[in-house]
Coordinates of C-alpha atoms in Angstrom, one line a residue:
Y1 CA 0.0 0.0 0.0
L2 CA 1.0 3.6 -0.7
T3 CA -0.1 6.5 1.5
Y4 CA -2.2 9.3 0.0
E5 CA -3.4 12.7 1.4
V6 CA -6.8 14.1 0.7
F7 CA -6.1 17.7 -0.6
K8 CA -9.6 18.6 -1.8
V9 CA -13.2 17.6 -1.2
E10 CA -16.1 18.6 -3.4
A11 CA -19.8 17.8 -3.2
E12 CA -21.1 16.5 -6.6
S13 CA -24.7 16.0 -5.5
E14 CA -26.6 15.5 -2.2
V15 CA -25.3 12.0 -2.0
I16 CA -22.0 11.9 -3.9
R17 CA -18.8 13.6 -2.8
S18 CA -15.4 13.7 -4.5
F19 CA -12.2 13.2 -2.7
Y20 CA -8.9 14.2 -4.4
L21 CA -5.8 12.3 -3.4
R22 CA -2.1 12.8 -4.0
R23 CA 0.9 10.9 -2.7
V24 CA 2.3 12.0 0.7
D25 CA 5.9 11.4 -0.5
G26 CA 5.4 13.6 -3.5
K27 CA 6.3 10.9 -6.0
S28 CA 4.5 10.2 -9.3
L29 CA 1.3 8.2 -9.2
P30 CA 1.0 4.7 -10.4
H31 CA -0.6 4.9 -13.9
Y32 CA -4.2 3.7 -14.5
E33 CA -6.6 3.6 -17.4
A34 CA -9.9 5.4 -17.4
G35 CA -12.6 3.1 -15.9
Q36 CA -10.3 1.3 -13.5
F37 CA -10.7 1.4 -9.7
L38 CA -8.5 2.0 -6.6
P39 CA -8.4 -0.5 -3.8
I40 CA -8.1 1.4 -0.5
R41 CA -7.5 0.6 3.2
L42 CA -8.9 2.7 6.0
T43 CA -8.5 2.6 9.8
I44 CA -12.0 3.4 11.2
P45 CA -12.5 4.1 14.9
G46 CA -14.4 1.2 16.5
Q47 CA -13.3 -1.4 13.9
S48 CA -10.8 -3.9 15.2
E49 CA -9.0 -4.2 11.8
P50 CA -8.4 -1.9 8.9
V51 CA -11.3 -1.9 6.3
T52 CA -10.7 -2.4 2.6
R53 CA -12.9 -1.2 -0.3
V54 CA -12.6 -0.5 -4.0
Y55 CA -13.8 2.7 -5.6
T56 CA -13.7 3.7 -9.2
L57 CA -11.3 6.5 -10.2
S58 CA -13.8 9.1 -11.5
D59 CA -11.4 11.2 -13.8
A60 CA -9.1 10.5 -16.7
P61 CA -5.4 9.9 -15.8
N62 CA -3.7 13.2 -15.2
G63 CA -0.4 12.2 -13.5
T64 CA -0.9 14.4 -10.5
H65 CA -3.8 13.1 -8.4
Y66 CA -6.6 10.5 -8.1
R67 CA -10.3 11.4 -7.7
L68 CA -12.7 9.1 -5.9
S69 CA -16.4 10.0 -6.1
I70 CA -18.2 8.2 -3.3
K71 CA -22.0 7.8 -2.7
R72 CA -23.3 7.9 0.9
E73 CA -24.9 4.5 1.3
G74 CA -26.8 5.1 4.5
G75 CA -27.3 2.7 7.3
D76 CA -24.9 -0.2 6.3
G77 CA -22.4 2.0 4.4
L78 CA -19.6 1.9 7.0
V79 CA -16.9 3.2 4.7
S80 CA -19.0 5.6 2.6
N81 CA -20.5 7.1 5.7
F82 CA -17.0 7.5 7.2
F83 CA -15.8 9.3 4.1
H84 CA -18.8 11.7 4.1
D85 CA -18.7 12.3 7.8
Q86 CA -15.1 12.1 8.8
V87 CA -12.7 12.4 5.8
S88 CA -11.6 16.0 5.2
V89 CA -8.6 17.8 3.7
G90 CA -5.4 16.5 5.3
A91 CA -6.7 12.9 5.9
H92 CA -4.4 10.1 5.0
I93 CA -5.6 7.0 3.0
E94 CA -3.7 3.9 2.0
A95 CA -4.2 2.5 -1.5
M96 CA -2.9 -0.2 -3.7
V97 CA -2.1 0.2 -7.4
P98 CA -5.2 0.9 -9.5
R99 CA -6.6 -2.1 -11.4
G100 CA -9.6 -3.5 -13.1
K101 CA -10.6 -4.8 -16.6
F102 CA -13.4 -2.2 -17.1
K103 CA -11.7 0.3 -19.4
V104 CA -12.2 1.7 -22.8
D105 CA -10.9 -0.4 -25.7
Q106 CA -8.4 2.0 -27.3
S107 CA -7.8 -0.3 -30.2
S108 CA -11.4 0.2 -31.4
T109 CA -12.5 3.1 -33.6
R110 CA -16.2 2.4 -33.1
P111 CA -18.5 5.0 -31.5
V112 CA -18.7 4.5 -27.7
V113 CA -22.0 4.4 -25.7
L114 CA -21.6 5.0 -22.0
I115 CA -24.7 3.9 -20.1
S116 CA -25.0 4.4 -16.3
A117 CA -27.4 4.7 -13.4
G118 CA -26.8 6.3 -10.0
V119 CA -23.2 6.3 -8.8
G120 CA -22.4 4.1 -11.8
I121 CA -21.7 7.4 -13.5
T122 CA -18.2 7.6 -12.0
P123 CA -16.2 5.4 -14.5
M124 CA -18.2 6.9 -17.3
V125 CA -17.1 10.4 -16.5
A126 CA -13.5 9.1 -16.4
I127 CA -13.9 7.5 -19.8
A128 CA -15.7 10.5 -21.4
N129 CA -13.0 12.8 -20.1
F130 CA -10.3 10.5 -21.5
L131 CA -11.9 10.2 -24.9
V132 CA -12.2 14.0 -25.2
E133 CA -8.6 14.5 -24.1
E134 CA -7.5 11.9 -26.7
G135 CA -9.5 13.8 -29.3
I136 CA -7.7 17.0 -28.4
R137 CA -4.3 15.2 -28.5
T138 CA -4.8 13.3 -31.8
R139 CA -7.3 15.7 -33.5
T140 CA -9.5 12.6 -34.0
Y141 CA -12.6 12.6 -31.9
R142 CA -14.3 9.3 -31.2
P143 CA -18.1 9.7 -31.2
T144 CA -19.3 9.3 -27.6
Y145 CA -22.9 8.9 -26.3
F146 CA -23.3 9.6 -22.6
I147 CA -26.6 8.2 -21.3
H148 CA -27.3 8.4 -17.6
G149 CA -30.2 7.8 -15.3
T150 CA -30.8 9.1 -11.8
R151 CA -33.7 10.2 -9.6
N152 CA -33.6 13.9 -9.9
G153 CA -31.4 17.0 -9.9
R154 CA -30.5 16.5 -6.2
S155 CA -29.0 13.1 -6.8
H156 CA -27.5 14.0 -10.2
A157 CA -23.7 14.2 -10.1
F158 CA -21.4 15.8 -12.7
G159 CA -24.4 17.2 -14.6
T160 CA -22.9 20.5 -15.3
H161 CA -19.6 18.9 -16.4
I162 CA -21.2 16.5 -18.9
R163 CA -23.4 19.3 -20.3
H164 CA -20.3 21.3 -20.8
L165 CA -18.6 18.5 -22.7
A166 CA -21.6 18.0 -24.9
E167 CA -21.9 21.7 -25.7
T168 CA -18.1 22.1 -26.3
Y169 CA -17.3 19.0 -28.3
P170 CA -19.5 17.9 -31.2
S171 CA -18.3 14.3 -30.7
V172 CA -20.1 14.1 -27.3
T173 CA -23.9 13.6 -27.1
A174 CA -25.5 13.5 -23.7
H175 CA -28.9 12.2 -22.7
I176 CA -30.0 12.4 -19.0
S177 CA -33.1 10.7 -17.7
Y178 CA -34.7 11.5 -14.3
S179 CA -37.1 8.8 -12.9
T180 CA -38.8 11.2 -10.4
P181 CA -37.8 14.8 -11.3
D182 CA -38.4 17.6 -8.7
P183 CA -40.7 20.5 -9.6
D184 CA -37.8 22.8 -10.1
D185 CA -35.9 20.4 -12.4
Q186 CA -36.1 21.7 -15.9
V187 CA -36.5 19.4 -18.9
G188 CA -34.0 20.4 -21.7
I189 CA -31.7 22.0 -19.1
D190 CA -31.3 19.6 -16.2
Y191 CA -32.5 16.5 -17.9
D192 CA -33.8 15.3 -21.3
S193 CA -36.5 12.7 -20.5
E194 CA -38.5 11.4 -17.6
G195 CA -38.4 7.7 -16.8
Y196 CA -35.7 5.0 -16.6
V197 CA -32.8 4.2 -18.9
D198 CA -33.9 1.0 -20.7
I199 CA -33.6 -0.6 -24.1
E200 CA -36.5 1.4 -25.4
L201 CA -34.8 4.7 -24.5
L202 CA -31.6 3.5 -26.3
K203 CA -33.6 2.8 -29.4
Q204 CA -34.9 6.4 -29.4
V205 CA -31.6 8.1 -28.5
L206 CA -29.0 6.2 -30.6
P207 CA -28.7 6.3 -34.4
F208 CA -28.3 3.1 -36.3
N209 CA -24.6 2.2 -36.0
D210 CA -22.1 -0.3 -34.8
F211 CA -21.2 0.7 -31.2
D212 CA -19.1 -0.4 -28.3
F213 CA -21.3 -0.4 -25.2
Y214 CA -20.2 0.2 -21.6
L215 CA -22.6 -0.4 -18.7
C216 CA -22.3 0.5 -15.0
G217 CA -25.0 0.6 -12.4
P218 CA -27.2 -1.8 -10.3
Q219 CA -27.3 -5.4 -11.3
A220 CA -30.9 -5.4 -12.6
F221 CA -30.2 -2.3 -14.6
M222 CA -27.2 -3.8 -16.4
Q223 CA -28.8 -7.2 -16.8
S224 CA -31.8 -5.7 -18.5
L225 CA -29.7 -3.6 -20.8
Y226 CA -27.4 -6.6 -21.7
T227 CA -30.4 -8.8 -22.4
G228 CA -32.0 -6.1 -24.5
L229 CA -28.9 -5.3 -26.5
T230 CA -28.1 -9.0 -27.3
D231 CA -31.7 -9.5 -28.3
L232 CA -31.2 -6.7 -30.8
G233 CA -28.2 -8.6 -32.2
V234 CA -25.4 -6.7 -30.4
R235 CA -22.4 -9.1 -30.1
P236 CA -21.5 -9.9 -26.5
E237 CA -17.9 -8.9 -27.0
R238 CA -19.1 -5.3 -27.8
I239 CA -20.8 -5.0 -24.3
H240 CA -18.5 -4.2 -21.3
Y241 CA -19.7 -3.8 -17.8
E242 CA -18.4 -3.0 -14.3
S243 CA -18.9 -5.2 -11.3
F244 CA -17.4 -5.6 -7.8
G245 CA -19.2 -8.6 -6.4
P246 CA -21.1 -11.8 -7.2
S247 CA -24.4 -9.9 -7.1
T248 CA -23.3 -8.0 -10.2
V249 CA -22.2 -10.9 -12.3
L250 CA -24.4 -10.8 -15.3
E251 CA -25.9 -13.9 -16.9
I252 CA -23.8 -13.8 -20.0
S253 CA -22.2 -16.1 -22.5
T254 CA -18.7 -14.9 -23.1
P255 CA -15.5 -16.8 -23.7
K256 CA -13.7 -17.8 -20.5
P257 CA -10.6 -15.8 -19.8
P258 CA -7.5 -17.7 -21.0
Q259 CA -6.2 -17.9 -17.4
A260 CA -9.4 -19.5 -16.2
Q261 CA -9.6 -21.9 -19.1
A262 CA -6.2 -23.3 -18.1
Q263 CA -6.9 -23.6 -14.4
V264 CA -10.6 -24.1 -13.7
Q265 CA -11.1 -27.8 -12.9
A266 CA -14.2 -29.9 -13.1
Q267 CA -13.5 -31.3 -9.7
A268 CA -11.7 -29.8 -6.7
P269 CA -9.0 -31.9 -5.0
T270 CA -10.4 -34.1 -2.3
G271 CA -7.3 -35.0 -0.3
P272 CA -5.3 -32.8 2.1
V273 CA -2.7 -30.5 0.5
K274 CA 0.2 -29.0 2.5
V275 CA 0.4 -25.2 2.1
R276 CA 3.3 -22.9 3.0
F277 CA 2.9 -19.2 3.6
A278 CA 6.4 -18.1 2.9
K279 CA 6.7 -14.6 4.4
S280 CA 4.9 -15.8 7.6
A281 CA 6.8 -19.1 7.9
I282 CA 3.5 -20.9 8.4
E283 CA 2.9 -24.4 7.1
T284 CA -0.6 -25.8 7.3
E285 CA -2.8 -28.4 5.7
W286 CA -5.7 -27.6 3.4
T287 CA -8.8 -29.7 3.0
P288 CA -11.9 -29.0 1.0
K289 CA -13.9 -28.1 4.1
Q290 CA -11.6 -25.2 4.7
G291 CA -12.7 -23.4 1.6
T292 CA -10.5 -21.1 -0.5
L293 CA -6.9 -20.2 0.0
L294 CA -8.0 -16.9 1.3
E295 CA -10.1 -18.5 4.0
L296 CA -7.2 -20.8 4.9
A297 CA -4.9 -17.9 5.3
E298 CA -7.4 -16.1 7.5
A299 CA -7.9 -19.2 9.6
N300 CA -4.2 -19.1 10.2
G301 CA -4.2 -15.5 11.4
L302 CA -3.1 -13.9 8.2
K303 CA -4.9 -10.9 6.7
P304 CA -4.4 -10.8 2.9
P305 CA -6.1 -7.9 1.1
Y306 CA -9.4 -8.6 -0.6
S307 CA -12.6 -6.9 -1.5
C308 CA -15.1 -8.8 -3.6
R309 CA -14.2 -12.4 -2.5
A310 CA -15.6 -13.5 -6.0
G311 CA -12.6 -13.3 -8.3
I312 CA -13.7 -10.0 -9.8
C313 CA -11.8 -7.1 -8.4
G314 CA -8.3 -8.7 -8.4
V315 CA -7.3 -7.2 -5.0
C316 CA -6.4 -10.6 -3.6
A317 CA -3.8 -11.4 -6.3
T318 CA -0.9 -13.2 -4.6
R319 CA 2.4 -14.4 -6.0
V320 CA 2.7 -18.2 -6.2
Q321 CA 6.3 -19.2 -5.4
C322 CA 5.7 -22.8 -6.2
G323 CA 2.7 -25.0 -7.0
T324 CA -0.6 -24.6 -8.8
V325 CA -4.1 -23.5 -8.0
D326 CA -7.5 -24.6 -9.2
Y327 CA -10.4 -22.1 -9.4
V328 CA -13.7 -23.0 -7.8
E329 CA -15.3 -20.2 -9.9
E330 CA -14.0 -18.5 -13.0
P331 CA -12.1 -15.4 -12.2
T332 CA -12.6 -12.2 -14.2
G333 CA -10.3 -10.0 -12.1
H334 CA -6.8 -9.1 -13.3
F335 CA -3.8 -11.1 -12.1
A336 CA -0.4 -11.4 -13.5
D337 CA 1.5 -14.5 -14.6
G338 CA 2.8 -16.2 -11.5
E339 CA -0.1 -14.9 -9.4
A340 CA -3.4 -16.4 -8.2
L341 CA -6.6 -14.9 -7.0
I342 CA -6.8 -16.6 -3.6
C343 CA -10.4 -15.6 -2.9
C344 CA -11.7 -18.2 -5.4
S345 CA -9.0 -20.8 -5.6
T346 CA -7.8 -23.9 -3.9
P347 CA -4.4 -25.7 -4.0
R348 CA -4.0 -28.4 -6.6
S349 CA -3.2 -31.8 -5.1
P350 CA 0.6 -32.4 -5.5
S351 CA 1.8 -35.3 -7.6
G352 CA 5.2 -36.3 -8.8
K353 CA 7.2 -33.3 -10.1
E354 CA 4.4 -30.8 -9.2
T355 CA 5.4 -30.9 -5.5
C356 CA 7.4 -28.0 -4.0
G357 CA 9.6 -30.3 -1.9
E358 CA 8.8 -32.1 1.4
D359 CA 5.4 -32.9 -0.1
I360 CA 4.4 -29.2 0.0
G361 CA 1.6 -28.6 -2.6
I362 CA 1.9 -24.9 -2.9
V363 CA 4.0 -22.0 -1.6
L364 CA 2.3 -18.5 -1.4
D365 CA 4.1 -15.2 -0.9
L366 CA 2.1 -14.3 2.2

């Protein structure tokens, strides 16, 4: 983890607030791509252990700071409430390197459609800003349709900014839909239509063309749009979506990631496997009833970083010094060669040359 200082806080709406971060040591920021997220760790009074979360970076890469735009979640929103109530200028926050597979495909030249609801607007703002900046840099502007749904003007974040982009750059078209507009919300100024963002609205707003679609919002919102788009003949590989947990895994038919194809097994190992946590000098025995390698590590007093526990966010990526894992569910989060997502993997039963010596099945850098 690196330590960051909050140097500015801005209210984006009644429920969303932006926090600007820069490195305490003054060094350059780890690079990221628009749409990716930042895994953070906070010490919250009353909590026995530091709390980890992942939040989307809500602006295009700029080399000087990160921006997190966080929605207050109310009763159960421990971290979001802490941010809104306690985090101010001067606060320190620990963060890992940005990551995530939800990012704009820069190899494509197709028009981009950014579709969001609620706080799902955050990666879309980052991507829209990036596409405009790339247009300025290359003098080639990629057509971008920004379609967003929220309740009303009080909950609407970044409205003025998106309107400015659409008015300034002909490549950007914005359509905002309010489900329950307030009496003082003005159609044509604050929003463009009343209702929800659904496939029927997309038919009305989008011209006939071949698009790349990006979705971010509640699970039901994204599922409905994905189903509607594929029913219209949109190829699955043209539809990208953001998710941070098993509740936001869409029912889709997409090719398995190459890493998952190689390692997901039809049957998990049934016998005990010896596991060594190298940094901690702990050796223990894994059996299926102990669950994943993350759960095994926690049972032995270790505290590896994690967030989604579903193989999506990639926060739990851990270097495998020796041995092989099998995945109990297909991971979609990013992990490098020589790493494993321990939140959804188990050690492979050692046999012959696959052992790590002394019948150790796997050695993890924990």
